[in-house]
JSON list of N, CA and C in Angstrom, two decimals:
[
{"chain": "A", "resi": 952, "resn": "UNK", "atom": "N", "xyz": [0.84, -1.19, 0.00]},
{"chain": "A", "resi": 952, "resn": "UNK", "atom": "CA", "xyz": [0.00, 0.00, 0.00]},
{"chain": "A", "resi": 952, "resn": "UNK", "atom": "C", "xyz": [0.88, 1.24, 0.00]},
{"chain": "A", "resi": 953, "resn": "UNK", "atom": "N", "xyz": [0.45, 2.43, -0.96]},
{"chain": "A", "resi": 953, "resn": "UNK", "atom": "CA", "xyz": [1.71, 3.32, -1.06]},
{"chain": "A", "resi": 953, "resn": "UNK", "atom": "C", "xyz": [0.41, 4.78, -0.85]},
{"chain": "A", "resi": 954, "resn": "UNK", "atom": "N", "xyz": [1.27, 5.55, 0.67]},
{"chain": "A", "resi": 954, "resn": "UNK", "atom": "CA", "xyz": [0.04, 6.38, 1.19]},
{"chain": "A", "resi": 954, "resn": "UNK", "atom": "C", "xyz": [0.46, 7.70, -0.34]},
{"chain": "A", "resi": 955, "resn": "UNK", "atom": "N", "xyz": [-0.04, 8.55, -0.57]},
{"chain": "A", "resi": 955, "resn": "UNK", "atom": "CA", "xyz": [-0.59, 10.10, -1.50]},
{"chain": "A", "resi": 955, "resn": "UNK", "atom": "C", "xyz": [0.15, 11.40, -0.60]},
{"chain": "A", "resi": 956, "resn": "UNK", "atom": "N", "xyz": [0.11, 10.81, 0.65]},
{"chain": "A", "resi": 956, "resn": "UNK", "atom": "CA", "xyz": [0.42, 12.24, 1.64]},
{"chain": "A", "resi": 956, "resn": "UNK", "atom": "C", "xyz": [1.94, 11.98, 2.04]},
{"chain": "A", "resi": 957, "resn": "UNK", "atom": "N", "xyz": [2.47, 13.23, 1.98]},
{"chain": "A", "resi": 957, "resn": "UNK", "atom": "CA", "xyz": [3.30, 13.41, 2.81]},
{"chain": "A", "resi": 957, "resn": "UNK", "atom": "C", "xyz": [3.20, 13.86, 4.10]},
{"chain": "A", "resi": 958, "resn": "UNK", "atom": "N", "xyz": [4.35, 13.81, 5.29]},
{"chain": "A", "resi": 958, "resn": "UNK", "atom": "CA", "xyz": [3.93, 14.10, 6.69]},
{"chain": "A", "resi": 958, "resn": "UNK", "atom": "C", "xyz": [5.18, 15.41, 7.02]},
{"chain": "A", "resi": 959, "resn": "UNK", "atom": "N", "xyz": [4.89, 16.49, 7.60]},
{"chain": "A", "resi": 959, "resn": "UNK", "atom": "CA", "xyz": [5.92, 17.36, 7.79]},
{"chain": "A", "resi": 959, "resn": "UNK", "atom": "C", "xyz": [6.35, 17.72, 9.11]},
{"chain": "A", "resi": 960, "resn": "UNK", "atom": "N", "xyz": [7.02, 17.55, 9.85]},
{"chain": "A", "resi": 960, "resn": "UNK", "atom": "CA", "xyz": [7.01, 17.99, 11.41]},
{"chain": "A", "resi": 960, "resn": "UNK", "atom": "C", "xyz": [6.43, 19.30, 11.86]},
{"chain": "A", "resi": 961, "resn": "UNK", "atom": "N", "xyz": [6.38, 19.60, 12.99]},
{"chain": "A", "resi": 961, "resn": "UNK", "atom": "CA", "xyz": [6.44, 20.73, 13.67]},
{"chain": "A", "resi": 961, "resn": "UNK", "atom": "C", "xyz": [7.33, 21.00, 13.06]},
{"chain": "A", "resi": 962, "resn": "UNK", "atom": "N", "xyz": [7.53, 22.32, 13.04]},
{"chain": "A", "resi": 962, "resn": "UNK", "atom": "CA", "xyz": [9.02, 23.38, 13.65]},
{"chain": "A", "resi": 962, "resn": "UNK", "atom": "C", "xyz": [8.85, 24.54, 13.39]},
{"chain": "A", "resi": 963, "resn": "UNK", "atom": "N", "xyz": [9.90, 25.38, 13.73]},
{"chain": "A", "resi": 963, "resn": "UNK", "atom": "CA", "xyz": [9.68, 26.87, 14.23]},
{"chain": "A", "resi": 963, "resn": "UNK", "atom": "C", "xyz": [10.67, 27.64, 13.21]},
{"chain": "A", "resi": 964, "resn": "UNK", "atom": "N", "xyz": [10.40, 28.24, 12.22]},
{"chain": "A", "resi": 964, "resn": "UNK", "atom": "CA", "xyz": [11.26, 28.59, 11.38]},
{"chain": "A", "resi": 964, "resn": "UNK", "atom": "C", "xyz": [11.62, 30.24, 11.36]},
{"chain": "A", "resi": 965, "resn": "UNK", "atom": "N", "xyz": [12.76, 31.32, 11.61]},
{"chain": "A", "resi": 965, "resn": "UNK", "atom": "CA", "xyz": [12.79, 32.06, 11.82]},
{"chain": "A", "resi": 965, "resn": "UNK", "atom": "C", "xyz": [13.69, 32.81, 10.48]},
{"chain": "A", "resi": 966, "resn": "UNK", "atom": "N", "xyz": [12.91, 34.10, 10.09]},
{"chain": "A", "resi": 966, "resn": "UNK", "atom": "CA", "xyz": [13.04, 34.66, 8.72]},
{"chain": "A", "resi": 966, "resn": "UNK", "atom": "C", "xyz": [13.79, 35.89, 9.14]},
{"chain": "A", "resi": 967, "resn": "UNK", "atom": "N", "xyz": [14.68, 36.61, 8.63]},
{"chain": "A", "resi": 967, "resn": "UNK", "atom": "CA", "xyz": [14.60, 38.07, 8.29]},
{"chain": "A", "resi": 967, "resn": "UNK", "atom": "C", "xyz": [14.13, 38.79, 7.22]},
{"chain": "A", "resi": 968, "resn": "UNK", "atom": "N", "xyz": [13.25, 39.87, 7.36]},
{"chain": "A", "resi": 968, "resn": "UNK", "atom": "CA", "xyz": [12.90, 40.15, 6.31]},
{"chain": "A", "resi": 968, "resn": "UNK", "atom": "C", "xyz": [13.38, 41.58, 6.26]},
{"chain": "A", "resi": 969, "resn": "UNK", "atom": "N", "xyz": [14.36, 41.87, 5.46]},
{"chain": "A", "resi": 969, "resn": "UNK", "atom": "CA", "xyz": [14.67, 43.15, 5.05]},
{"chain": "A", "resi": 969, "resn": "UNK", "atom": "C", "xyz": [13.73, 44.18, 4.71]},
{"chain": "A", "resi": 970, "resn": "UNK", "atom": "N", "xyz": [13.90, 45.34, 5.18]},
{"chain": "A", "resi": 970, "resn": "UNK", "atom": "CA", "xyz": [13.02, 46.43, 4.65]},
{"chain": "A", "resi": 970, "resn": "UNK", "atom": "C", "xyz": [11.39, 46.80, 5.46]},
{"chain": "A", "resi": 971, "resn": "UNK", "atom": "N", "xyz": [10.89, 45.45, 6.34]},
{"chain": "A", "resi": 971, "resn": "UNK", "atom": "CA", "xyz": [10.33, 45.91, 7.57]},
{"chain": "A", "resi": 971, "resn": "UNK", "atom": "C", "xyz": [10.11, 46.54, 8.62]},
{"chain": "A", "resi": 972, "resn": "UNK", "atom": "N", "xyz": [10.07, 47.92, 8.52]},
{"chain": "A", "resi": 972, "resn": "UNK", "atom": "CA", "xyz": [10.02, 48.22, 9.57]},
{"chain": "A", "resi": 972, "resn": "UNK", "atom": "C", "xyz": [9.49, 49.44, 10.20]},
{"chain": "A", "resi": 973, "resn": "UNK", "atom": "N", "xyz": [8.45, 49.27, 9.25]},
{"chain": "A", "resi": 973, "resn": "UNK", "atom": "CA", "xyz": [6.68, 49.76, 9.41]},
{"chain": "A", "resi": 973, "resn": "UNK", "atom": "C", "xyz": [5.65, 48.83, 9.80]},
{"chain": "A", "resi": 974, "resn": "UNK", "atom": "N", "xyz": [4.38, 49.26, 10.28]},
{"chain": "A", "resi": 974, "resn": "UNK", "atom": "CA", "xyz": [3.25, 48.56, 10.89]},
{"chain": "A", "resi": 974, "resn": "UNK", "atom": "C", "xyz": [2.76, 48.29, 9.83]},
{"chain": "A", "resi": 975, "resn": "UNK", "atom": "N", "xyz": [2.90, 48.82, 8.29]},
{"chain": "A", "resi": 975, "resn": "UNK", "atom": "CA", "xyz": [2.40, 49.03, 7.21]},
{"chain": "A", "resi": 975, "resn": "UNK", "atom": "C", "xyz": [2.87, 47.46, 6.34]},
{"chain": "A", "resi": 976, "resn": "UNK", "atom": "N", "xyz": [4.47, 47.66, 7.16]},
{"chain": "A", "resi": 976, "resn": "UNK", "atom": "CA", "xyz": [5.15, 46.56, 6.36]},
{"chain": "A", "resi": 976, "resn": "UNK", "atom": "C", "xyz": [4.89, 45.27, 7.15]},
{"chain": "A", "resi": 977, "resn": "UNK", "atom": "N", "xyz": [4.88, 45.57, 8.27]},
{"chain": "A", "resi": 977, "resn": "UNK", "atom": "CA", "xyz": [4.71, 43.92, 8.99]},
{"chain": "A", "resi": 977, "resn": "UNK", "atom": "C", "xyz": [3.27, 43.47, 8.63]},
{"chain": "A", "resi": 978, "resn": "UNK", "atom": "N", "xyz": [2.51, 44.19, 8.28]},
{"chain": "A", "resi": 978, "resn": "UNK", "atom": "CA", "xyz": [1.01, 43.45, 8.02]},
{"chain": "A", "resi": 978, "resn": "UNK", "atom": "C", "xyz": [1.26, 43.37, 6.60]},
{"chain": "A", "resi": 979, "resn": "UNK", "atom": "N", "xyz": [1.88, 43.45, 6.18]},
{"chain": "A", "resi": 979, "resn": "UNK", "atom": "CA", "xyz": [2.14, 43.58, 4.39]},
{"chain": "A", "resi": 979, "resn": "UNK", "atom": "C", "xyz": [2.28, 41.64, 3.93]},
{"chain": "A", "resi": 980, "resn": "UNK", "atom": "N", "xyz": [3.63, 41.73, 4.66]},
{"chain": "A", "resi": 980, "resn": "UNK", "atom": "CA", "xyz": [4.20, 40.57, 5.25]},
{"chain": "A", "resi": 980, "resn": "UNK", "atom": "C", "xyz": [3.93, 39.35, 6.14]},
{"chain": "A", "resi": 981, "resn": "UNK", "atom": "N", "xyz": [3.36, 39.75, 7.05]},
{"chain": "A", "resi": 981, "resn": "UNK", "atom": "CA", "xyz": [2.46, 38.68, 7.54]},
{"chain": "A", "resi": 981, "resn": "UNK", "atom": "C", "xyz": [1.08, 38.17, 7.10]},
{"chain": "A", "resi": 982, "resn": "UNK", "atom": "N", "xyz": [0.46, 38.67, 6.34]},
{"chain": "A", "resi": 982, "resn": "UNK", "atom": "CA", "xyz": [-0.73, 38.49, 5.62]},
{"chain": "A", "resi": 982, "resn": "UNK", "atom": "C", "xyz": [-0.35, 37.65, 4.26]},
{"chain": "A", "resi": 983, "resn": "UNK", "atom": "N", "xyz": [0.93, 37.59, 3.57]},
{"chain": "A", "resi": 983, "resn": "UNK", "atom": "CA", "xyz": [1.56, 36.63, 2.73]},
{"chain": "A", "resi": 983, "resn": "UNK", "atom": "C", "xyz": [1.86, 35.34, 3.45]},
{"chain": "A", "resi": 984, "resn": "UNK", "atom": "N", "xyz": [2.28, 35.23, 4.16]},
{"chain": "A", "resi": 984, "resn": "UNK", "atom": "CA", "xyz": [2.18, 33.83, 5.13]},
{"chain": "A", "resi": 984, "resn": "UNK", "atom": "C", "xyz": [1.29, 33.55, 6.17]},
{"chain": "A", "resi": 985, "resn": "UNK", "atom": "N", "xyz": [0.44, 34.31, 6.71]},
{"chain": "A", "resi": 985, "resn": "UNK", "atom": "CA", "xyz": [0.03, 33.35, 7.90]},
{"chain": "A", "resi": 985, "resn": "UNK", "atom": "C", "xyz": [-1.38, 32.51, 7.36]},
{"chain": "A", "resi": 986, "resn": "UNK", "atom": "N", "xyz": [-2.18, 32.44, 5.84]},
{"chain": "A", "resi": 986, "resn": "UNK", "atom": "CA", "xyz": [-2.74, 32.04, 5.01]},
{"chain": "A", "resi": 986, "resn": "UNK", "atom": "C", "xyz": [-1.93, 30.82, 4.57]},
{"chain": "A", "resi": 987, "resn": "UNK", "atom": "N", "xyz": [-0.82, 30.34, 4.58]},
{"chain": "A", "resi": 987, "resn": "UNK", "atom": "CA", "xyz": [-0.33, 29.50, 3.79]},
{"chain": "A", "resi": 987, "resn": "UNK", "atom": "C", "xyz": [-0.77, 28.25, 4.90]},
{"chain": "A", "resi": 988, "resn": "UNK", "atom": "N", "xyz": [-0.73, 26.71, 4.33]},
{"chain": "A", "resi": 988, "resn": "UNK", "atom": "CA", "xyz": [-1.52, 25.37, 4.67]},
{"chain": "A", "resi": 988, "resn": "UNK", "atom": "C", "xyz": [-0.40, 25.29, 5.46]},
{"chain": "A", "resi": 989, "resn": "UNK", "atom": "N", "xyz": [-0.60, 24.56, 6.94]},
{"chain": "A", "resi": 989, "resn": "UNK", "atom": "CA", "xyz": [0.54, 24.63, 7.95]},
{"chain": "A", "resi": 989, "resn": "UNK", "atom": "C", "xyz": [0.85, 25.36, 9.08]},
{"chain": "A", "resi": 990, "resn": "UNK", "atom": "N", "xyz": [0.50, 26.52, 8.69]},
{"chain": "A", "resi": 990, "resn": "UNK", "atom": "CA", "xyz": [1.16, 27.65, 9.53]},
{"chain": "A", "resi": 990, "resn": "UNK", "atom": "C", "xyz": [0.15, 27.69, 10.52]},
{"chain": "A", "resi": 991, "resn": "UNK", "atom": "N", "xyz": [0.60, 27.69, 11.65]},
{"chain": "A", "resi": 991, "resn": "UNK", "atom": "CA", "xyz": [0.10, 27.15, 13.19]},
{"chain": "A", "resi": 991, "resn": "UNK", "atom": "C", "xyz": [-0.02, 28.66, 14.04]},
{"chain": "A", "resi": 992, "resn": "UNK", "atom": "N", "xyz": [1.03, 29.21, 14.06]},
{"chain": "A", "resi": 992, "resn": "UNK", "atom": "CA", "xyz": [1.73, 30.71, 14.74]},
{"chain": "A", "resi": 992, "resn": "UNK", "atom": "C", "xyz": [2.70, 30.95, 13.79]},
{"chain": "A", "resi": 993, "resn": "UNK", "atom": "N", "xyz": [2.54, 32.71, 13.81]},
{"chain": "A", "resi": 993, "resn": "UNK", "atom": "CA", "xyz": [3.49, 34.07, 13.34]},
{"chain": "A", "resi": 993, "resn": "UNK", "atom": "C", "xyz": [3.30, 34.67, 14.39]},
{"chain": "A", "resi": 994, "resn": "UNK", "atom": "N", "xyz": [4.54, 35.53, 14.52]},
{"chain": "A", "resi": 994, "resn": "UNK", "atom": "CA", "xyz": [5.16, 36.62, 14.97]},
{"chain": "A", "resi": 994, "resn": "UNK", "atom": "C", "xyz": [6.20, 37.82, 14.44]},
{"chain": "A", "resi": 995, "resn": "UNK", "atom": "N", "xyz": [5.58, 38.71, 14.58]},
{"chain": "A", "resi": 995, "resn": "UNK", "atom": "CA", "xyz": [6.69, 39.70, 13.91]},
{"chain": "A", "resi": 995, "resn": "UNK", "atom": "C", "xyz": [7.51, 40.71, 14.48]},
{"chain": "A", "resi": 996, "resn": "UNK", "atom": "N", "xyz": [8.78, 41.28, 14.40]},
{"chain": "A", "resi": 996, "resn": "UNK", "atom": "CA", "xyz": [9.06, 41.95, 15.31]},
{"chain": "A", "resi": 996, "resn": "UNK", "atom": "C", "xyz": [9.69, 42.79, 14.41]},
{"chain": "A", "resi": 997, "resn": "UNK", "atom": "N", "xyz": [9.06, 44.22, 13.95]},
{"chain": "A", "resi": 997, "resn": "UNK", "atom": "CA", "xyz": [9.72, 45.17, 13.15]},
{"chain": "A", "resi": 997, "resn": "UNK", "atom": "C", "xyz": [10.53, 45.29, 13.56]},
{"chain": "A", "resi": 998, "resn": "UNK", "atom": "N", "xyz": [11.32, 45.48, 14.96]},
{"chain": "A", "resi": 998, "resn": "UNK", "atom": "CA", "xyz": [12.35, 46.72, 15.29]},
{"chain": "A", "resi": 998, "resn": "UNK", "atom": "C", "xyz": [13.91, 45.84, 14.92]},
{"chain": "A", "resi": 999, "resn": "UNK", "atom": "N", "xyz": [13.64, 44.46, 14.69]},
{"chain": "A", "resi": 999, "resn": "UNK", "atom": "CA", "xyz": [14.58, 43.23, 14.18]},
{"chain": "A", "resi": 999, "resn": "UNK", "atom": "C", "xyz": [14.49, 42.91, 12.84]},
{"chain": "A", "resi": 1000, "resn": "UNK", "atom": "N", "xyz": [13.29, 42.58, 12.59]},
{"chain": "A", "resi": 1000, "resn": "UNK", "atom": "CA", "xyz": [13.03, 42.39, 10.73]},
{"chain": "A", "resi": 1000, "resn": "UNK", "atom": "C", "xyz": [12.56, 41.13, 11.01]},
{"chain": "A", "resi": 1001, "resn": "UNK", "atom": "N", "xyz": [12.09, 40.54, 12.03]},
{"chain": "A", "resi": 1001, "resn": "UNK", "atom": "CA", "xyz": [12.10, 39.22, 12.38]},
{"chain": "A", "resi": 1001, "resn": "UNK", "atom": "C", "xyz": [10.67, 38.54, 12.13]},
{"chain": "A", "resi": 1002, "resn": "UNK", "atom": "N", "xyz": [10.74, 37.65, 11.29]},
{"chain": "A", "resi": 1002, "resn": "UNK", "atom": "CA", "xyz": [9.34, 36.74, 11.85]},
{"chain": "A", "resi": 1002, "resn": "UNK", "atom": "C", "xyz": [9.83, 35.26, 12.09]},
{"chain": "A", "resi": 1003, "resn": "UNK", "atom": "N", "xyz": [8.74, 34.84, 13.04]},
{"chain": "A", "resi": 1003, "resn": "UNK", "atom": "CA", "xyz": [9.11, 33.64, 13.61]},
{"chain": "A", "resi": 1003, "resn": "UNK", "atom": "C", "xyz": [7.57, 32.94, 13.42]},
{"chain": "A", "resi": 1004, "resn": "UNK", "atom": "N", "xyz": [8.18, 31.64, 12.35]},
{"chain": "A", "resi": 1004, "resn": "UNK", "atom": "CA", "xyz": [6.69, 30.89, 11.76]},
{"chain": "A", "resi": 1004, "resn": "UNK", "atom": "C", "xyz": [6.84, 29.25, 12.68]},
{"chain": "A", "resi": 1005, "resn": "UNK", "atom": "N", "xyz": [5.67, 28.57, 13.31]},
{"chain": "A", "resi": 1005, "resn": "UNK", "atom": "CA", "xyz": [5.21, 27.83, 14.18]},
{"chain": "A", "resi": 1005, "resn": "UNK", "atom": "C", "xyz": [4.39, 26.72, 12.90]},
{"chain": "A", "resi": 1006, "resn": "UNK", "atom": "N", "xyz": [4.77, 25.49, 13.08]},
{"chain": "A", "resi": 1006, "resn": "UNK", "atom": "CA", "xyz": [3.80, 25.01, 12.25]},
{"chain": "A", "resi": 1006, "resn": "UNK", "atom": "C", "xyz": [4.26, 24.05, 11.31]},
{"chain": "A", "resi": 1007, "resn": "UNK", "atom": "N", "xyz": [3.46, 23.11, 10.34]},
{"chain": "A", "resi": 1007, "resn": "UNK", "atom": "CA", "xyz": [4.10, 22.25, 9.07]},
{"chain": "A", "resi": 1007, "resn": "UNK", "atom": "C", "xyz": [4.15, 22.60, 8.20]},
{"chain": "A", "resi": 1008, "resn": "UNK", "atom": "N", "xyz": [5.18, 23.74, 7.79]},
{"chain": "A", "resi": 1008, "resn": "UNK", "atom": "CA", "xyz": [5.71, 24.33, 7.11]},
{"chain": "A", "resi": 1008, "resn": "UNK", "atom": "C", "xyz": [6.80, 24.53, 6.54]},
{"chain": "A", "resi": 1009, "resn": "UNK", "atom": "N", "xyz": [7.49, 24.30, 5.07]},
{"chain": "A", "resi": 1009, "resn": "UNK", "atom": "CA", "xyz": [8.90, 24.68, 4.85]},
{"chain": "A", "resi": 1009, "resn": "UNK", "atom": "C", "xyz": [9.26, 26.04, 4.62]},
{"chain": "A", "resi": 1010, "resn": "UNK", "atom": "N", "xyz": [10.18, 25.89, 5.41]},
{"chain": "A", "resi": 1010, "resn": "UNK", "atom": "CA", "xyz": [11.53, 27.47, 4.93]},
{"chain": "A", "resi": 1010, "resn": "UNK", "atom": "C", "xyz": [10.90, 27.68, 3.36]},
{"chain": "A", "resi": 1011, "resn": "UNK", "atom": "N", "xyz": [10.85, 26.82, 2.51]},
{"chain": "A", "resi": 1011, "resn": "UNK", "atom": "CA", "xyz": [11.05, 27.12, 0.99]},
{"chain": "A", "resi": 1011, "resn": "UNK", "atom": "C", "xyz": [9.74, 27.67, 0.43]},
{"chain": "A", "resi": 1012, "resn": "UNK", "atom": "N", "xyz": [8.80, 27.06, 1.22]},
{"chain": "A", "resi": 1012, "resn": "UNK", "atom": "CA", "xyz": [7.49, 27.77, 0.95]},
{"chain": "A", "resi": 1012, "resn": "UNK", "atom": "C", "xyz": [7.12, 28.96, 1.55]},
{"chain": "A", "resi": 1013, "resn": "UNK", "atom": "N", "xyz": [7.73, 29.58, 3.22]},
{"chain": "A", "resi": 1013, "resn": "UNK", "atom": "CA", "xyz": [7.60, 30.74, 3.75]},
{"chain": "A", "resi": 1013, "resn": "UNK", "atom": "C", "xyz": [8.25, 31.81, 2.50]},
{"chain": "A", "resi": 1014, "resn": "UNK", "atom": "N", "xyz": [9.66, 31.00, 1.95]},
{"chain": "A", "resi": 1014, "resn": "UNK", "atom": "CA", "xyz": [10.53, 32.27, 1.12]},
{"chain": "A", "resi": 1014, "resn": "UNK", "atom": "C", "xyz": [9.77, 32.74, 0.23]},
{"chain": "A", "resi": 1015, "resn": "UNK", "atom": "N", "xyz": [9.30, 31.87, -0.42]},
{"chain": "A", "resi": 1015, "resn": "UNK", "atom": "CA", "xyz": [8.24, 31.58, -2.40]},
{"chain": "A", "resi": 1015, "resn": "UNK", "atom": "C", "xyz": [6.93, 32.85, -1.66]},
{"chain": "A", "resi": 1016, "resn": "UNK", "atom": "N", "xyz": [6.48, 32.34, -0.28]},
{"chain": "A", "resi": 1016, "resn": "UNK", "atom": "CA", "xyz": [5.14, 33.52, -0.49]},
{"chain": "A", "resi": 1016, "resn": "UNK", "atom": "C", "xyz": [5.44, 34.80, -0.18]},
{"chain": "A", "resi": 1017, "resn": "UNK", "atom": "N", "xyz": [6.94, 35.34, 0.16]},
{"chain": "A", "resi": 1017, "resn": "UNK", "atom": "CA", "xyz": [7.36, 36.67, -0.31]},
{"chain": "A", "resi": 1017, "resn": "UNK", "atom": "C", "xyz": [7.68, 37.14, -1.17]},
{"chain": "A", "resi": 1018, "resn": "UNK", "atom": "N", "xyz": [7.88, 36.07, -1.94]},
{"chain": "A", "resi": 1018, "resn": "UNK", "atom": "CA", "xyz": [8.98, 36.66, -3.12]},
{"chain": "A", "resi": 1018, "resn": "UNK", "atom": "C", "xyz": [8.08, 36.82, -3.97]},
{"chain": "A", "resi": 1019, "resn": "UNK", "atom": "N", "xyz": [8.22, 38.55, -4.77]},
{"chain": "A", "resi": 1019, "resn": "UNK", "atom": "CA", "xyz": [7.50, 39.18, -5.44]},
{"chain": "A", "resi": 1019, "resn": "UNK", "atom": "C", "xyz": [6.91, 40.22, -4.73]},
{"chain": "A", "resi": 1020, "resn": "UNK", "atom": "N", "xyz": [7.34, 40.38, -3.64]},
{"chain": "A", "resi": 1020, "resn": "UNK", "atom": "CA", "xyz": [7.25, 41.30, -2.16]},
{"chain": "A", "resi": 1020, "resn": "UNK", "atom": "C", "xyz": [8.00, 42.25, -2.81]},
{"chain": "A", "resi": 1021, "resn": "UNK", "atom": "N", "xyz": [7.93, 43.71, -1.81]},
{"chain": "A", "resi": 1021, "resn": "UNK", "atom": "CA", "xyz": [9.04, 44.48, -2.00]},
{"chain": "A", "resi": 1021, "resn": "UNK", "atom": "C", "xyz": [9.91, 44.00, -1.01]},
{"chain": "A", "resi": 1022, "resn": "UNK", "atom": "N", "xyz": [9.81, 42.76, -0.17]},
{"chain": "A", "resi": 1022, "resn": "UNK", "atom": "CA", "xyz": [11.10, 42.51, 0.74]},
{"chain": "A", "resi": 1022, "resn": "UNK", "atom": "C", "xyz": [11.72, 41.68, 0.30]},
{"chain": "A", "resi": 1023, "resn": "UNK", "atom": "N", "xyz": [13.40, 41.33, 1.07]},
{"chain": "A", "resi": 1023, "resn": "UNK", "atom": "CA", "xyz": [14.11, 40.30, 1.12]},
{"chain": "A", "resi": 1023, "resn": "UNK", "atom": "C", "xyz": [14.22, 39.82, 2.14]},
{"chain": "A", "resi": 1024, "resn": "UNK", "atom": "N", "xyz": [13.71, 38.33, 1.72]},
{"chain": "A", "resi": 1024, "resn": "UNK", "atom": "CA", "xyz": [13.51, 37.40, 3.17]},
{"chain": "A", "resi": 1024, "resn": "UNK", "atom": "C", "xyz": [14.79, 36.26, 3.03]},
{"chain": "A", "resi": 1025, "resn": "UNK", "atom": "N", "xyz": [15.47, 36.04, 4.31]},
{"chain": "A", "resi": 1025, "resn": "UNK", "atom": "CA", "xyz": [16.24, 34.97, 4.77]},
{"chain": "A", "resi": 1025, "resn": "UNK", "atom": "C", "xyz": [15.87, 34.33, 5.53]},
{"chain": "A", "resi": 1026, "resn": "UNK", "atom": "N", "xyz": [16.72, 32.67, 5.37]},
{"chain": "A", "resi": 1026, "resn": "UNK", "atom": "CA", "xyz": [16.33, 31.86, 7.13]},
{"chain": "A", "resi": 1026, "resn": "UNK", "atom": "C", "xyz": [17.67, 32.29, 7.96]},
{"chain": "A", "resi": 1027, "resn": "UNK", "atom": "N", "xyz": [16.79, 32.67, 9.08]},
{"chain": "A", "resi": 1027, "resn": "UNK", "atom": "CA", "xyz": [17.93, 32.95, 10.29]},
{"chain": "A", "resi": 1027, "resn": "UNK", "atom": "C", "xyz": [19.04, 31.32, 10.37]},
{"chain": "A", "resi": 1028, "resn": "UNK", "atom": "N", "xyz": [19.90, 31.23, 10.57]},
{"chain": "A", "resi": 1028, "resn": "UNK", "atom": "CA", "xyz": [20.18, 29.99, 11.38]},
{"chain": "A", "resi": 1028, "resn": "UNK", "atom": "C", "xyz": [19.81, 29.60, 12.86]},
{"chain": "A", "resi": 1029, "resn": "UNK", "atom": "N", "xyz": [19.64, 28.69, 12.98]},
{"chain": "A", "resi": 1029, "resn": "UNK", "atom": "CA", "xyz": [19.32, 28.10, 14.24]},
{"chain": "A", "resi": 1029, "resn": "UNK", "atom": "C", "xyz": [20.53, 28.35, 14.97]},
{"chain": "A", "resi": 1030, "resn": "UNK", "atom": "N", "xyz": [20.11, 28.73, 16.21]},
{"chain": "A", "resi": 1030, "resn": "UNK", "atom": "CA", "xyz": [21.16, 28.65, 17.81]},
{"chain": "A", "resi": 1030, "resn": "UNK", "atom": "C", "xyz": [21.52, 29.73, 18.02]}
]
């Protein structure tokens, strides 16, 4: 028997997003991801550029629903 689904963990993936750092821009930005299938918790922290995504979600799909943004988003490294 061969299952259709894939399974994705938890995890907590943390972005910088360049050029944030308006109320204008963090809802700009968080309204591109916290819609995407997965996403459990966001957080944003203009005064860093920071969002921090909760949920079964990849890095590669948080990047893809900015891009075409006026921002540039990275994954932080872990630790």
């Amino acid at each position: 028997m061969t299952n259709s689904w894939s399974w994705t963990a938890m995890q907590t993936i943390q972005l910088y997003v360049e050029g944030m750092r308006c109320p204008r821009c963090v809802r700009e930005a968080t309204a591109r991801l916290r819609d995407l299938p997965g996403v459990a918790t966001l957080t944003a922290d203009r005064d860093t550029g920071q969002i921090t995504v909760t949920g079964e979600v990849s890095a590669a799909d948080l990047l893809d629903a900015l891009a075409g943004s006026s921002f540039t988003a990275s994954v932080r490294p872990r630790g």
